[in-house]
mmCIF file of C-alpha atoms in Angstrom:
data_model
loop_
_atom_site.group_PDB
_atom_site.id
_atom_site.type_symbol
_atom_site.label_atom_id
_atom_site.label_comp_id
_atom_site.label_asym_id
_atom_site.label_seq_id
_atom_site.Cartn_x
_atom_site.Cartn_y
_atom_site.Cartn_z
ATOM 1 C CA MET A 736 13.472 1.088 16.703
ATOM 2 C CA SER A 737 12.503 -2.256 15.101
ATOM 3 C CA VAL A 738 11.444 -1.620 11.214
ATOM 4 C CA LEU A 739 7.313 -1.904 10.531
ATOM 5 C CA ASP A 740 6.470 -3.509 6.728
ATOM 6 C CA THR A 741 3.936 -1.713 6.041
ATOM 7 C CA HIS A 742 2.693 -3.430 2.710
ATOM 8 C CA VAL A 743 3.597 -7.324 2.406
ATOM 9 C CA HIS A 744 1.493 -9.972 0.627
ATOM 10 C CA VAL A 745 1.118 -13.593 1.439
ATOM 11 C CA TRP A 746 -0.944 -15.455 -0.835
ATOM 12 C CA ASP A 747 -2.228 -18.790 -1.743
ATOM 13 C CA PRO A 748 -3.643 -20.496 -5.623
ATOM 14 C CA THR A 749 -4.337 -23.659 -4.526
ATOM 15 C CA ARG A 750 -6.185 -23.029 -1.724
ATOM 16 C CA LEU A 751 -8.469 -18.546 -3.010
ATOM 17 C CA THR A 752 -8.619 -17.308 -6.599
ATOM 18 C CA TYR A 753 -6.152 -14.467 -8.034
ATOM 19 C CA PRO A 754 -7.314 -14.250 -11.951
ATOM 20 C CA TRP A 755 -4.365 -11.299 -12.052
ATOM 21 C CA LEU A 756 -1.614 -13.977 -11.441
ATOM 22 C CA ASP A 757 -1.903 -15.763 -14.783
ATOM 23 C CA GLY A 758 0.760 -15.440 -17.427
ATOM 24 C CA LEU A 759 2.743 -14.078 -14.128
ATOM 25 C CA ALA A 760 5.680 -16.889 -13.980
ATOM 26 C CA ALA A 761 7.188 -15.723 -11.234
ATOM 27 C CA LEU A 762 4.630 -14.722 -9.408
ATOM 28 C CA ASP A 763 2.381 -17.022 -9.841
ATOM 29 C CA ARG A 764 2.310 -20.358 -6.844
ATOM 30 C CA PRO A 765 2.604 -19.198 -2.942
ATOM 31 C CA PHE A 766 4.161 -17.014 -1.151
ATOM 32 C CA LEU A 767 3.707 -17.255 2.953
ATOM 33 C CA PRO A 768 5.774 -15.753 5.501
ATOM 34 C CA CYS A 769 8.554 -18.909 5.996
ATOM 35 C CA GLU A 770 9.793 -17.257 2.698
ATOM 36 C CA TYR A 771 9.298 -13.536 3.815
ATOM 37 C CA GLN A 772 13.202 -11.543 4.232
ATOM 38 C CA GLY A 773 13.024 -8.565 5.886
ATOM 39 C CA ALA A 774 11.543 -6.655 9.224
ATOM 40 C CA GLU A 775 10.769 -7.489 11.925
ATOM 41 C CA ARG A 776 7.052 -6.813 12.246
ATOM 42 C CA ALA A 777 4.465 -6.140 8.955
ATOM 43 C CA ILE A 778 1.941 -5.082 8.161
ATOM 44 C CA PHE A 779 -0.668 -8.532 4.984
ATOM 45 C CA VAL A 780 -2.563 -6.014 2.370
ATOM 46 C CA GLN A 781 -5.195 -8.016 0.650
ATOM 47 C CA ALA A 782 -3.573 -8.939 -2.553
ATOM 48 C CA ASP A 783 -5.984 -9.260 -5.114
ATOM 49 C CA CYS A 784 -8.422 -12.496 -4.943
ATOM 50 C CA LEU A 785 -12.085 -12.522 -6.458
ATOM 51 C CA PRO A 786 -13.662 -9.975 -3.708
ATOM 52 C CA ASP A 787 -16.291 -12.839 -2.720
ATOM 53 C CA GLN A 788 -12.830 -14.445 -1.299
ATOM 54 C CA ALA A 789 -12.251 -11.901 0.330
ATOM 55 C CA LEU A 790 -13.435 -11.977 3.854
ATOM 56 C CA ALA A 791 -12.213 -15.973 3.478
ATOM 57 C CA GLU A 792 -8.457 -14.370 1.936
ATOM 58 C CA ALA A 793 -8.883 -12.408 5.645
ATOM 59 C CA ARG A 794 -10.055 -16.328 8.507
ATOM 60 C CA TRP A 795 -6.950 -17.688 6.135
ATOM 61 C CA VAL A 796 -4.038 -14.786 7.526
ATOM 62 C CA ALA A 797 -4.962 -14.884 10.537
ATOM 63 C CA GLY A 798 -4.583 -18.280 11.025
ATOM 64 C CA LEU A 799 -1.492 -18.027 9.339
ATOM 65 C CA TYR A 800 1.788 -18.967 11.834
ATOM 66 C CA TRP A 801 3.146 -15.354 11.722
ATOM 67 C CA PRO A 802 5.037 -14.085 14.690
ATOM 68 C CA GLU A 803 5.685 -11.205 12.720
ATOM 69 C CA LEU A 804 2.017 -10.368 11.801
ATOM 70 C CA ALA A 805 0.758 -6.831 13.420
ATOM 71 C CA GLY A 806 -1.968 -6.074 11.669
ATOM 72 C CA ILE A 807 -4.751 -6.684 8.776
ATOM 73 C CA VAL A 808 -5.747 -4.109 5.782
ATOM 74 C CA ALA A 809 -8.604 -6.109 4.763
ATOM 75 C CA GLY A 810 -10.343 -6.623 0.734
ATOM 76 C CA ALA A 811 -13.800 -4.702 0.809
ATOM 77 C CA ASP A 812 -16.234 -3.589 -2.067
ATOM 78 C CA LEU A 813 -17.307 -0.104 -1.270
ATOM 79 C CA ARG A 814 -19.911 -0.100 -3.564
ATOM 80 C CA SER A 815 -21.826 -3.687 -2.264
ATOM 81 C CA PRO A 816 -25.292 -3.479 -0.443
ATOM 82 C CA ASP A 817 -23.318 -5.841 2.050
ATOM 83 C CA LEU A 818 -20.746 -3.724 3.017
ATOM 84 C CA GLU A 819 -21.139 -2.857 6.663
ATOM 85 C CA ALA A 820 -21.667 -7.351 7.075
ATOM 86 C CA HIS A 821 -18.326 -7.652 4.569
ATOM 87 C CA LEU A 822 -16.734 -5.276 7.629
ATOM 88 C CA ASP A 823 -18.977 -6.434 11.201
ATOM 89 C CA ALA A 824 -17.382 -9.729 9.467
ATOM 90 C CA LEU A 825 -13.476 -8.757 9.281
ATOM 91 C CA GLY A 826 -14.173 -6.765 12.815
ATOM 92 C CA GLU A 827 -14.644 -11.169 13.709
ATOM 93 C CA VAL A 828 -11.293 -12.006 12.459
ATOM 94 C CA GLY A 829 -9.237 -10.058 14.212
ATOM 95 C CA ARG A 830 -5.750 -7.625 13.913
ATOM 96 C CA VAL A 831 -7.513 -5.893 10.860
ATOM 97 C CA VAL A 832 -6.780 -1.907 10.482
ATOM 98 C CA GLY A 833 -7.329 -1.417 7.651
ATOM 99 C CA ILE A 834 -9.512 -1.500 4.398
ATOM 100 C CA ARG A 835 -8.119 -1.667 0.311
ATOM 101 C CA HIS A 836 -10.264 -1.442 -2.326
ATOM 102 C CA LEU A 837 -8.438 -1.333 -5.216
ATOM 103 C CA LEU A 838 -8.921 1.553 -7.285
ATOM 104 C CA GLN A 839 -6.274 1.304 -9.976
ATOM 105 C CA GLY A 840 -8.383 -0.911 -12.473
ATOM 106 C CA GLU A 841 -10.705 1.687 -12.539
ATOM 107 C CA ASP A 842 -11.961 4.772 -14.667
ATOM 108 C CA ALA A 843 -10.855 8.236 -12.794
ATOM 109 C CA ALA A 844 -14.893 8.540 -13.092
ATOM 110 C CA ARG A 845 -16.223 5.882 -11.176
ATOM 111 C CA PHE A 846 -14.068 7.935 -8.531
ATOM 112 C CA ALA A 847 -17.677 9.989 -7.938
ATOM 113 C CA ASP A 848 -19.689 7.223 -7.689
ATOM 114 C CA PRO A 849 -21.846 8.011 -4.877
ATOM 115 C CA ALA A 850 -21.705 4.311 -3.266
ATOM 116 C CA LEU A 851 -17.664 5.046 -3.395
ATOM 117 C CA ARG A 852 -18.076 7.439 -1.142
ATOM 118 C CA ARG A 853 -21.253 5.954 1.399
ATOM 119 C CA GLY A 854 -18.052 3.218 1.630
ATOM 120 C CA LEU A 855 -15.603 5.296 2.289
ATOM 121 C CA ARG A 856 -17.602 7.165 5.170
ATOM 122 C CA ALA A 857 -18.384 3.781 6.837
ATOM 123 C CA LEU A 858 -14.846 2.900 7.554
ATOM 124 C CA ALA A 859 -14.252 6.416 8.431
ATOM 125 C CA SER A 860 -17.373 6.553 10.847
ATOM 126 C CA ARG A 861 -15.667 2.365 11.867
ATOM 127 C CA GLY A 862 -12.225 4.449 12.708
ATOM 128 C CA LEU A 863 -10.560 1.504 10.154
ATOM 129 C CA THR A 864 -8.062 2.923 7.302
ATOM 130 C CA PHE A 865 -8.255 2.840 3.322
ATOM 131 C CA ASP A 866 -4.599 2.314 1.973
ATOM 132 C CA ALA A 867 -5.530 3.776 -1.401
ATOM 133 C CA CYS A 868 -3.675 2.125 -4.406
ATOM 134 C CA VAL A 869 -4.223 4.077 -7.920
ATOM 135 C CA ARG A 870 -1.875 4.774 -10.826
ATOM 136 C CA HIS A 871 -0.518 8.586 -11.210
ATOM 137 C CA PRO A 872 -3.265 9.645 -13.807
ATOM 138 C CA GLN A 873 -5.434 8.483 -10.705
ATOM 139 C CA LEU A 874 -4.882 10.938 -9.294
ATOM 140 C CA PRO A 875 -6.632 14.298 -9.306
ATOM 141 C CA ALA A 876 -9.450 12.038 -8.897
ATOM 142 C CA LEU A 877 -8.132 10.300 -5.696
ATOM 143 C CA VAL A 878 -7.348 13.990 -4.389
ATOM 144 C CA GLU A 879 -11.735 15.128 -5.121
ATOM 145 C CA LEU A 880 -12.980 11.235 -3.775
ATOM 146 C CA VAL A 881 -10.666 12.210 -0.236
ATOM 147 C CA GLU A 882 -12.135 15.719 0.395
ATOM 148 C CA ALA A 883 -15.444 14.089 0.126
ATOM 149 C CA VAL A 884 -14.696 12.374 3.113
ATOM 150 C CA PRO A 885 -12.767 14.155 5.585
ATOM 151 C CA GLY A 886 -11.597 12.454 8.532
ATOM 152 C CA LEU A 887 -10.811 9.004 6.708
ATOM 153 C CA ARG A 888 -7.054 8.391 6.901
ATOM 154 C CA VAL A 889 -5.699 7.513 4.124
ATOM 155 C CA VAL A 890 -2.024 5.688 3.039
ATOM 156 C CA LEU A 891 -1.730 5.908 -0.250
ATOM 157 C CA ASP A 892 0.718 3.382 -1.746
ATOM 158 C CA HIS A 893 3.611 2.886 -4.009
ATOM 159 C CA ILE A 894 3.456 6.427 -4.056
ATOM 160 C CA GLY A 895 1.099 6.817 -6.297
ATOM 161 C CA LYS A 896 2.792 4.411 -8.372
ATOM 162 C CA SER A 897 4.999 7.287 -9.691
ATOM 163 C CA PRO A 898 6.255 7.575 -13.456
ATOM 164 C CA VAL A 899 9.999 6.177 -12.355
ATOM 165 C CA ALA A 900 11.137 5.272 -15.924
ATOM 166 C CA GLU A 901 10.050 9.026 -17.925
ATOM 167 C CA GLY A 902 11.742 9.992 -14.591
ATOM 168 C CA ILE A 903 10.200 13.320 -11.947
ATOM 169 C CA SER A 904 11.495 16.278 -14.259
ATOM 170 C CA SER A 905 9.678 13.988 -17.566
ATOM 171 C CA ASP A 906 5.729 16.036 -18.419
ATOM 172 C CA ALA A 907 5.111 12.719 -15.922
ATOM 173 C CA GLY A 908 6.695 13.761 -13.929
ATOM 174 C CA ARG A 909 5.644 16.979 -12.709
ATOM 175 C CA GLN A 910 1.996 15.717 -12.876
ATOM 176 C CA TRP A 911 3.023 13.788 -10.504
ATOM 177 C CA ARG A 912 4.686 16.034 -8.482
ATOM 178 C CA ILE A 913 1.867 18.591 -8.384
ATOM 179 C CA TRP A 914 -1.603 15.945 -7.521
ATOM 180 C CA LEU A 915 0.509 14.662 -4.817
ATOM 181 C CA ARG A 916 1.721 17.666 -2.962
ATOM 182 C CA ARG A 917 -2.305 18.299 -3.443
ATOM 183 C CA LEU A 918 -3.090 15.185 -1.975
ATOM 184 C CA SER A 919 -0.252 16.296 0.410
ATOM 185 C CA ALA A 920 -1.801 18.894 1.946
ATOM 186 C CA LEU A 921 -4.791 16.728 2.385
ATOM 187 C CA PRO A 922 -3.973 16.177 6.826
ATOM 188 C CA ASP A 923 -5.119 12.843 7.823
ATOM 189 C CA VAL A 924 -3.246 11.164 3.883
ATOM 190 C CA HIS A 925 0.222 9.359 4.749
ATOM 191 C CA VAL A 926 1.957 8.473 2.092
ATOM 192 C CA LYS A 927 3.952 4.247 1.524
ATOM 193 C CA LEU A 928 7.256 4.462 0.110
ATOM 194 C CA SER A 929 7.143 1.653 -1.054
ATOM 195 C CA GLY A 930 6.005 -0.885 -4.885
ATOM 196 C CA LEU A 931 8.582 1.449 -7.505
ATOM 197 C CA PRO A 932 10.476 -1.464 -8.302
ATOM 198 C CA ALA A 933 7.729 -3.007 -9.966
ATOM 199 C CA GLU A 934 6.642 0.123 -11.997
ATOM 200 C CA THR A 935 9.279 -0.361 -14.768
ATOM 201 C CA ASP A 936 10.837 -3.650 -16.623
ATOM 202 C CA ASP A 937 14.014 -0.506 -16.970
ATOM 203 C CA ALA A 938 15.783 -1.678 -13.896
ATOM 204 C CA PRO A 939 18.354 0.997 -15.006
ATOM 205 C CA ALA A 940 15.527 3.505 -15.146
ATOM 206 C CA PHE A 941 15.121 2.652 -11.300
ATOM 207 C CA PHE A 942 18.315 2.351 -9.928
ATOM 208 C CA THR A 943 19.223 6.349 -11.001
ATOM 209 C CA GLN A 944 15.812 7.322 -10.503
ATOM 210 C CA ALA A 945 13.518 6.104 -7.670
ATOM 211 C CA ASP A 946 14.832 8.425 -4.700
ATOM 212 C CA ASP A 947 13.971 10.879 -6.378
ATOM 213 C CA PHE A 948 10.778 9.585 -5.844
ATOM 214 C CA ILE A 949 11.006 8.769 -3.018
ATOM 215 C CA ARG A 950 12.877 12.358 -1.666
ATOM 216 C CA PHE A 951 10.147 13.793 -2.761
ATOM 217 C CA ALA A 952 7.025 12.236 -0.923
ATOM 218 C CA VAL A 953 9.279 12.555 1.990
ATOM 219 C CA ASP A 954 9.268 16.396 1.218
ATOM 220 C CA ALA A 955 5.581 16.765 0.355
ATOM 221 C CA PHE A 956 4.351 14.396 3.817
ATOM 222 C CA GLY A 957 7.122 14.272 5.780
ATOM 223 C CA PRO A 958 8.570 11.409 8.558
ATOM 224 C CA GLU A 959 5.734 12.358 10.120
ATOM 225 C CA ARG A 960 3.363 10.733 7.705
ATOM 226 C CA ALA A 961 5.659 8.865 6.050
ATOM 227 C CA MET A 962 6.250 4.928 6.355
ATOM 228 C CA VAL A 963 7.665 1.938 4.899
ATOM 229 C CA GLY A 964 6.728 -0.365 2.426
ATOM 230 C CA SER A 965 8.661 -3.570 0.283
ATOM 231 C CA ASP A 966 5.412 -5.323 -1.201
ATOM 232 C CA TRP A 967 6.869 -8.250 -1.249
ATOM 233 C CA PRO A 968 6.789 -9.946 -3.289
ATOM 234 C CA VAL A 969 5.586 -8.312 -5.762
ATOM 235 C CA SER A 970 8.833 -6.377 -6.141
ATOM 236 C CA GLU A 971 10.736 -8.809 -5.483
ATOM 237 C CA LYS A 972 9.823 -11.033 -8.503
ATOM 238 C CA PHE A 973 8.599 -8.651 -10.657
ATOM 239 C CA GLY A 974 9.588 -5.151 -12.530
ATOM 240 C CA ALA A 975 13.482 -4.220 -11.430
ATOM 241 C CA LYS A 976 13.023 -7.245 -8.396
ATOM 242 C CA VAL A 977 14.255 -5.648 -5.705
ATOM 243 C CA GLY A 978 13.443 -7.359 -2.071
ATOM 244 C CA PRO A 979 12.579 -5.871 1.220
ATOM 245 C CA GLU A 980 15.657 -5.839 3.004
ATOM 246 C CA GLU A 981 17.414 -3.312 0.322
ATOM 247 C CA TRP A 982 14.342 -2.090 -0.338
ATOM 248 C CA ILE A 983 14.609 -1.172 3.141
ATOM 249 C CA GLU A 984 17.995 0.535 3.089
ATOM 250 C CA ARG A 985 17.406 2.049 0.236
ATOM 251 C CA VAL A 986 14.439 4.695 1.642
ATOM 252 C CA ARG A 987 16.553 5.182 4.252
ATOM 253 C CA PHE A 988 19.606 6.099 2.504
ATOM 254 C CA ALA A 989 17.180 7.719 -0.410
ATOM 255 C CA THR A 990 16.071 10.305 2.623
ATOM 256 C CA GLY A 991 19.083 10.876 4.610
ATOM 257 C CA LEU A 992 16.585 10.596 7.560
ATOM 258 C CA VAL A 993 18.573 9.371 11.331
ATOM 259 C CA GLY A 994 17.095 9.270 14.696
ATOM 260 C CA ASP A 995 13.422 9.732 15.907
ATOM 261 C CA GLU A 996 12.412 10.677 11.591
ATOM 262 C CA TRP A 997 14.115 7.826 10.092
ATOM 263 C CA ASP A 998 12.175 5.834 12.599
ATOM 264 C CA ALA A 999 8.994 7.133 12.171
ATOM 265 C CA ILE A 1000 9.245 6.347 8.229
ATOM 266 C CA ALA A 1001 11.005 2.999 10.023
ATOM 267 C CA ALA A 1002 7.647 2.850 12.407
ATOM 268 C CA THR A 1003 6.357 5.170 14.740
ATOM 269 C CA THR A 1004 3.671 6.785 11.705
ATOM 270 C CA ALA A 1005 2.783 3.368 10.842
ATOM 271 C CA ALA A 1006 2.118 2.323 13.922
ATOM 272 C CA ARG A 1007 0.327 5.028 14.587
ATOM 273 C CA PHE A 1008 -1.775 5.246 11.496
ATOM 274 C CA TYR A 1009 -2.831 1.891 11.584
ATOM 275 C CA ARG A 1010 -2.903 1.790 15.682
ATOM 276 C CA VAL A 1011 -0.670 -0.832 16.302
ATOM 277 C CA PRO A 1012 1.932 -1.767 19.238
ATOM 278 C CA GLU A 1013 4.913 0.098 17.829
ATOM 279 C CA GLN A 1014 7.282 -2.828 18.975
ATOM 280 C CA GLN A 1015 6.311 -6.721 18.619
#
């Protein structure tokens, strides 16, 4: 079974504008598919360009030479009154399988915004998935939000940006465990085993504690609702700095899974969730 990396970014700041790259010297340059070395197939996840460039980003990615590309998780402002037209336009791009509207920078109170819930219902009605990118203190608000939109297929990016530096037994880790269990009780929610290297500059803490979070997430969701993602190039160039091949191997070792259970995390869960072929 080949591996489907469910969280790969590419960008080119000479073509589109990415304000979050300012001041991040290691990342503030073009990263293109030819540099990626990891899995046999990949899901592109929107890279947080300016909101009005989200359609242009999806079109640009779809036009790249990227034989490994299995699907595109495009950007969208789910509160926009023009959301339906934007989703129509994305539907013409091809390979768009889901949407990400970044929530990690928002106050938890905004998760209750009726406009956001309407936007999520629009995704559900079209069969599009939602990549939920939140920080671990926002997990209670995410649980409430997802409960309000039954039938929406959701994947939690980066294991909810867990407190890897503090450790799973810390107060923050305990709260993360409580709310991850609550989220895993919702049958349409999945989890991405991704992004932990970027959550701490404390490399020794990462290498001793990250496996605890990986194992807990797989125990909570099961292999049939868990998938691996490298978060390239962010997790390779930032924080603890772990590249795609090393991360995939770390997840395999941490879980200790083999056979069909490893195949699920490596590819089949993601293929079913994003509705892409299991093999290229």
